[in-house]
Short mmCIF file of C-alpha atoms and ligand atoms in Angstrom, two decimals:
data_model
loop_
_atom_site.label_atom_id
_atom_site.label_comp_id
_atom_site.label_asym_id
_atom_site.label_seq_id
_atom_site.Cartn_x
_atom_site.Cartn_y
_atom_site.Cartn_z
CA MET A 1222 10.77 3.62 -15.79
CA ILE A 1223 12.50 1.33 -13.33
CA PHE A 1224 9.95 -0.83 -11.54
CA ARG A 1225 10.54 -3.72 -9.16
CA GLN A 1226 8.00 -5.77 -7.22
CA LEU A 1227 9.53 -7.37 -4.12
CA PHE A 1228 7.84 -10.00 -1.96
CA ASP A 1229 8.19 -10.58 1.78
CA PRO A 1230 7.29 -14.25 2.37
CA GLY A 1231 6.76 -13.83 6.12
CA SER A 1232 3.88 -11.37 5.74
CA SER A 1233 3.01 -11.89 2.04
CA THR A 1234 3.68 -8.18 1.52
CA TYR A 1235 4.58 -6.61 -1.80
CA THR A 1236 7.06 -3.75 -1.74
CA TYR A 1237 7.50 -1.62 -4.86
CA LEU A 1238 10.58 0.23 -6.02
CA LEU A 1239 9.98 3.00 -8.54
CA ALA A 1240 12.41 5.29 -10.33
CA GLU A 1241 12.31 7.20 -13.56
CA ARG A 1242 15.88 6.38 -14.62
CA ALA A 1243 19.21 4.96 -13.52
CA GLY A 1244 21.27 7.60 -11.79
CA GLY A 1245 18.11 9.31 -10.54
CA GLU A 1246 15.71 9.31 -7.60
CA ALA A 1247 13.76 6.33 -6.25
CA LEU A 1248 10.71 5.67 -4.12
CA LEU A 1249 9.94 2.57 -2.03
CA LEU A 1250 6.33 1.74 -1.26
CA ASP A 1251 5.44 -0.41 1.77
CA PRO A 1252 8.97 -1.59 2.66
CA VAL A 1253 9.34 -4.32 5.32
CA PHE A 1254 11.77 -3.83 8.24
CA GLU A 1255 13.57 -7.17 7.91
CA ASN A 1256 14.33 -6.58 4.21
CA THR A 1257 16.09 -3.23 4.64
CA ASP A 1258 19.52 -4.61 3.66
CA GLN A 1259 18.05 -6.10 0.48
CA TYR A 1260 16.49 -2.75 -0.49
CA VAL A 1261 19.71 -0.84 0.12
CA GLN A 1262 21.68 -3.33 -1.96
CA LEU A 1263 19.14 -3.22 -4.80
CA LEU A 1264 19.11 0.60 -4.79
CA ASN A 1265 22.89 0.52 -5.14
CA GLU A 1266 22.81 -2.11 -7.88
CA LEU A 1267 20.25 -0.16 -9.90
CA ASP A 1268 22.17 3.07 -9.28
CA VAL A 1269 19.22 4.98 -7.88
CA ARG A 1270 19.03 7.21 -4.81
CA LEU A 1271 16.17 6.64 -2.39
CA VAL A 1272 14.43 9.96 -1.77
CA LEU A 1273 11.09 8.77 -0.38
CA ALA A 1274 9.83 5.74 1.58
CA VAL A 1275 6.04 5.54 1.77
CA ASP A 1276 3.49 3.40 3.60
CA THR A 1277 -0.01 3.09 2.14
CA HIS A 1278 -1.33 2.79 5.72
CA ILE A 1279 -0.25 1.69 9.20
CA HIS A 1280 0.30 -2.04 8.72
CA ALA A 1281 -0.80 -4.61 11.29
CA ASP A 1282 1.02 -7.64 9.89
CA HIS A 1283 4.62 -6.49 9.52
CA VAL A 1284 6.93 -3.80 10.81
CA THR A 1285 7.68 -1.01 8.37
CA ALA A 1286 11.18 -0.14 7.17
CA LEU A 1287 10.44 3.58 6.92
CA GLY A 1288 12.47 4.60 9.97
CA ARG A 1289 15.33 2.24 9.20
CA LEU A 1290 15.55 3.43 5.60
CA GLN A 1291 15.56 7.04 6.75
CA GLN A 1292 18.52 6.22 9.02
CA ARG A 1293 20.38 4.31 6.32
CA THR A 1294 19.76 6.53 3.27
CA ASP A 1295 18.56 9.86 4.67
CA CYS A 1296 15.38 9.55 2.57
CA ALA A 1297 12.16 11.34 3.46
CA THR A 1298 9.40 9.19 4.97
CA ALA A 1299 5.74 9.66 4.12
CA MET A 1300 2.27 8.64 5.19
CA GLY A 1301 -1.09 10.26 4.65
CA GLU A 1302 -2.45 13.20 6.60
CA LYS A 1303 -4.88 10.85 8.36
CA SER A 1304 -2.09 8.70 9.77
CA VAL A 1305 -1.39 8.75 13.52
CA ALA A 1306 2.31 8.13 12.85
CA GLU A 1307 4.07 11.27 13.98
CA CYS A 1308 7.47 9.98 12.90
CA VAL A 1309 7.12 10.71 9.16
CA SER A 1310 8.72 13.75 7.56
CA VAL A 1311 6.10 14.18 4.79
CA ARG A 1312 2.32 13.94 4.92
CA PHE A 1313 0.30 13.73 1.74
CA ARG A 1314 -3.37 14.16 1.00
CA GLU A 1315 -5.73 13.36 -1.86
CA GLY A 1316 -5.14 15.58 -4.88
CA GLU A 1317 -1.43 15.93 -4.22
CA THR A 1318 1.30 14.09 -6.10
CA LEU A 1319 4.42 12.25 -4.93
CA ASN A 1320 7.22 13.21 -7.29
CA VAL A 1321 10.31 11.13 -8.08
CA ASP A 1322 12.21 12.91 -10.84
CA LYS A 1323 9.55 13.11 -13.58
CA LEU A 1324 7.36 10.31 -12.18
CA ARG A 1325 4.23 11.71 -10.61
CA LEU A 1326 2.06 9.50 -8.42
CA ASP A 1327 -1.40 10.92 -7.84
CA VAL A 1328 -2.61 10.43 -4.27
CA LEU A 1329 -6.10 9.01 -3.67
CA TYR A 1330 -7.57 8.74 -0.18
CA THR A 1331 -9.11 5.25 -0.05
CA PRO A 1332 -10.22 4.54 3.55
CA GLY A 1333 -12.03 1.39 4.62
CA HIS A 1334 -9.37 -1.19 5.45
CA THR A 1335 -8.09 1.48 7.84
CA ASP A 1336 -8.95 5.17 8.12
CA ASP A 1337 -5.43 6.07 6.97
CA SER A 1338 -5.36 4.06 3.71
CA TYR A 1339 -4.19 5.71 0.49
CA SER A 1340 -3.68 4.56 -3.10
CA PHE A 1341 -1.25 5.92 -5.70
CA VAL A 1342 -2.00 6.28 -9.39
CA LEU A 1343 0.37 6.36 -12.36
CA PRO A 1344 -1.00 6.62 -15.92
CA ASP A 1345 -0.89 2.83 -16.49
CA ARG A 1346 -1.08 1.38 -12.96
CA VAL A 1347 -2.43 1.87 -9.45
CA PHE A 1348 -0.96 0.84 -6.11
CA THR A 1349 -4.00 -0.09 -4.06
CA GLY A 1350 -2.52 -0.92 -0.66
CA ASP A 1351 -4.95 -3.19 1.19
CA THR A 1352 -8.03 -1.46 -0.22
CA LEU A 1353 -8.26 -3.53 -3.41
CA LEU A 1354 -6.48 -6.91 -3.44
CA ILE A 1355 -6.40 -9.39 -6.31
CA ARG A 1356 -9.71 -11.29 -6.06
CA GLY A 1357 -10.19 -9.83 -2.59
CA THR A 1358 -10.36 -6.64 -0.51
CA GLY A 1359 -8.63 -5.72 2.74
CA ARG A 1360 -10.39 -6.64 5.97
CA THR A 1361 -12.28 -3.82 7.68
CA ASP A 1362 -12.59 -5.08 11.25
CA PHE A 1363 -9.80 -3.17 13.06
CA GLN A 1364 -7.79 0.08 13.02
CA ASN A 1365 -10.93 2.12 12.40
CA GLY A 1366 -11.84 -0.04 9.43
CA ASP A 1367 -15.19 0.74 7.86
CA PRO A 1368 -16.82 -1.45 5.20
CA GLY A 1369 -19.08 1.38 3.98
CA ALA A 1370 -16.09 3.68 3.49
CA GLN A 1371 -14.31 0.85 1.70
CA TYR A 1372 -17.24 0.39 -0.68
CA ASP A 1373 -17.06 4.11 -1.50
CA SER A 1374 -13.28 3.98 -2.00
CA LEU A 1375 -13.68 1.01 -4.33
CA PHE A 1376 -16.75 1.90 -6.35
CA ASN A 1377 -16.39 5.69 -6.43
CA LYS A 1378 -12.61 5.89 -6.87
CA LEU A 1379 -10.48 2.84 -7.72
CA LEU A 1380 -12.93 0.97 -9.92
CA ARG A 1381 -13.56 4.13 -11.96
CA LEU A 1382 -10.00 4.07 -13.26
CA PRO A 1383 -9.67 2.84 -16.88
CA PRO A 1384 -10.30 -0.95 -17.06
CA ASP A 1385 -6.82 -1.70 -18.39
CA THR A 1386 -5.13 0.01 -15.41
CA LEU A 1387 -2.75 -2.46 -13.77
CA VAL A 1388 -3.52 -3.24 -10.12
CA TYR A 1389 -0.59 -3.71 -7.75
CA PRO A 1390 -1.78 -4.49 -4.20
CA ALA A 1391 0.15 -4.48 -0.91
CA HIS A 1392 -0.40 -8.21 -0.35
CA ASP A 1393 -1.20 -11.45 -2.04
CA TYR A 1394 -1.60 -14.79 -0.35
CA LYS A 1395 -2.13 -16.97 -3.43
CA GLY A 1396 0.74 -16.06 -5.72
CA MET A 1397 -1.10 -13.50 -7.85
CA MET A 1398 1.19 -10.56 -8.61
CA VAL A 1399 -0.77 -8.15 -10.77
CA SER A 1400 -4.28 -7.70 -12.10
CA THR A 1401 -6.28 -4.98 -13.85
CA ILE A 1402 -9.27 -2.89 -12.80
CA GLY A 1403 -11.41 -4.57 -15.48
CA GLU A 1404 -10.35 -8.06 -14.39
CA GLU A 1405 -11.18 -7.30 -10.76
CA LEU A 1406 -14.54 -5.76 -11.64
CA GLN A 1407 -15.44 -8.96 -13.42
CA HIS A 1408 -13.83 -11.67 -11.28
CA ASN A 1409 -13.24 -10.34 -7.77
CA PRO A 1410 -15.89 -12.14 -5.67
CA ARG A 1411 -16.08 -9.32 -3.07
CA LEU A 1412 -17.12 -6.85 -5.76
CA GLN A 1413 -20.08 -8.84 -7.04
CA VAL A 1414 -22.58 -7.06 -4.76
CA GLU A 1415 -25.95 -5.49 -5.50
CA SER A 1416 -25.64 -2.60 -3.08
CA ARG A 1417 -23.47 -0.75 -0.57
CA GLN A 1418 -25.35 -2.44 2.26
CA ALA A 1419 -24.71 -5.89 0.75
CA TYR A 1420 -20.98 -5.09 0.71
CA ILE A 1421 -21.12 -3.99 4.36
CA ASP A 1422 -22.97 -7.16 5.37
CA GLN A 1423 -20.48 -9.31 3.50
CA MET A 1424 -17.48 -7.70 5.23
CA ASN A 1425 -19.10 -7.82 8.68
CA ALA A 1426 -19.73 -11.56 8.28
CA LEU A 1427 -16.06 -12.46 7.65
CA ASN A 1428 -15.10 -13.20 11.28
CA LEU A 1429 -11.34 -13.28 10.74
CA GLU A 1430 -8.70 -13.97 13.35
CA ALA A 1431 -6.46 -11.04 14.36
CA PRO A 1432 -3.09 -10.90 12.53
CA GLU A 1433 -0.35 -12.62 14.52
CA LEU A 1434 1.93 -9.59 14.69
CA MET A 1435 -0.78 -6.97 15.25
CA ASP A 1436 0.11 -6.13 18.86
CA ILE A 1437 3.76 -5.68 17.92
CA ALA A 1438 3.42 -4.20 14.43
CA VAL A 1439 0.84 -1.45 15.01
CA PRO A 1440 2.64 0.27 17.93
CA ALA A 1441 6.00 -0.13 16.16
CA ASN A 1442 4.65 1.31 12.93
CA ARG A 1443 3.29 4.38 14.68
CA GLU A 1444 6.99 5.08 15.24
CA CYS A 1445 8.05 4.17 11.70
CA GLY A 1446 9.23 0.71 12.79
CA LEU A 1447 12.02 1.94 15.03
CA LYS A 1448 10.47 0.67 18.25
CA SER A 1449 11.22 -2.92 17.22
CA ALA A 1450 14.89 -2.10 16.69
CA ALA A 1451 15.37 -1.25 20.37
FE1 FE B 1773 -3.13 -3.68 6.03
#
């Protein structure tokens, strides 16, 4: 498998490139608008053809490259069935798979950070979007966020994956790049709660400031990032 983890320093976003083999198909997960040229160059260098650009959810902290990549490479663009983005060409739902040659990513619906948040599972790793971060979890105070739904997504879905499953989140702000389900169960401070209600109370007490780019990024991302190119 070809696997690359790319970092956008402006928004601390991780973008993932996945392909089964050189000469074959590729998928980009959570690409950032400003880095489109870098992605296109890397795809060429690795000799893979982008067939699918995917967002785990509508991001509030950066503009997506989905629309730009579609223009540049003619790839399909995908978000979940719960997304309000009408610009995408593919909509997935839990139980389906995203296929890139023989790679099959199982789709999990993991709402909480937003109501359109999804995670993607390969046999040895999971892409958790902003649902499960390394030593953290995504905030639940805007875009129809719901701490109770997030608890259910975490404890009934993601944390039930095998403990040695690698965790690749959509962001990290402290330089952590990868974790495992077992490591997060043991050391993630947000997960050390006695009950669902305790998790809800914890999230409701965070009192975070709104992301700087929210008023620009959310409307732009509903249109696959192409609004900002105007
Ligand atoms: Fe997010």
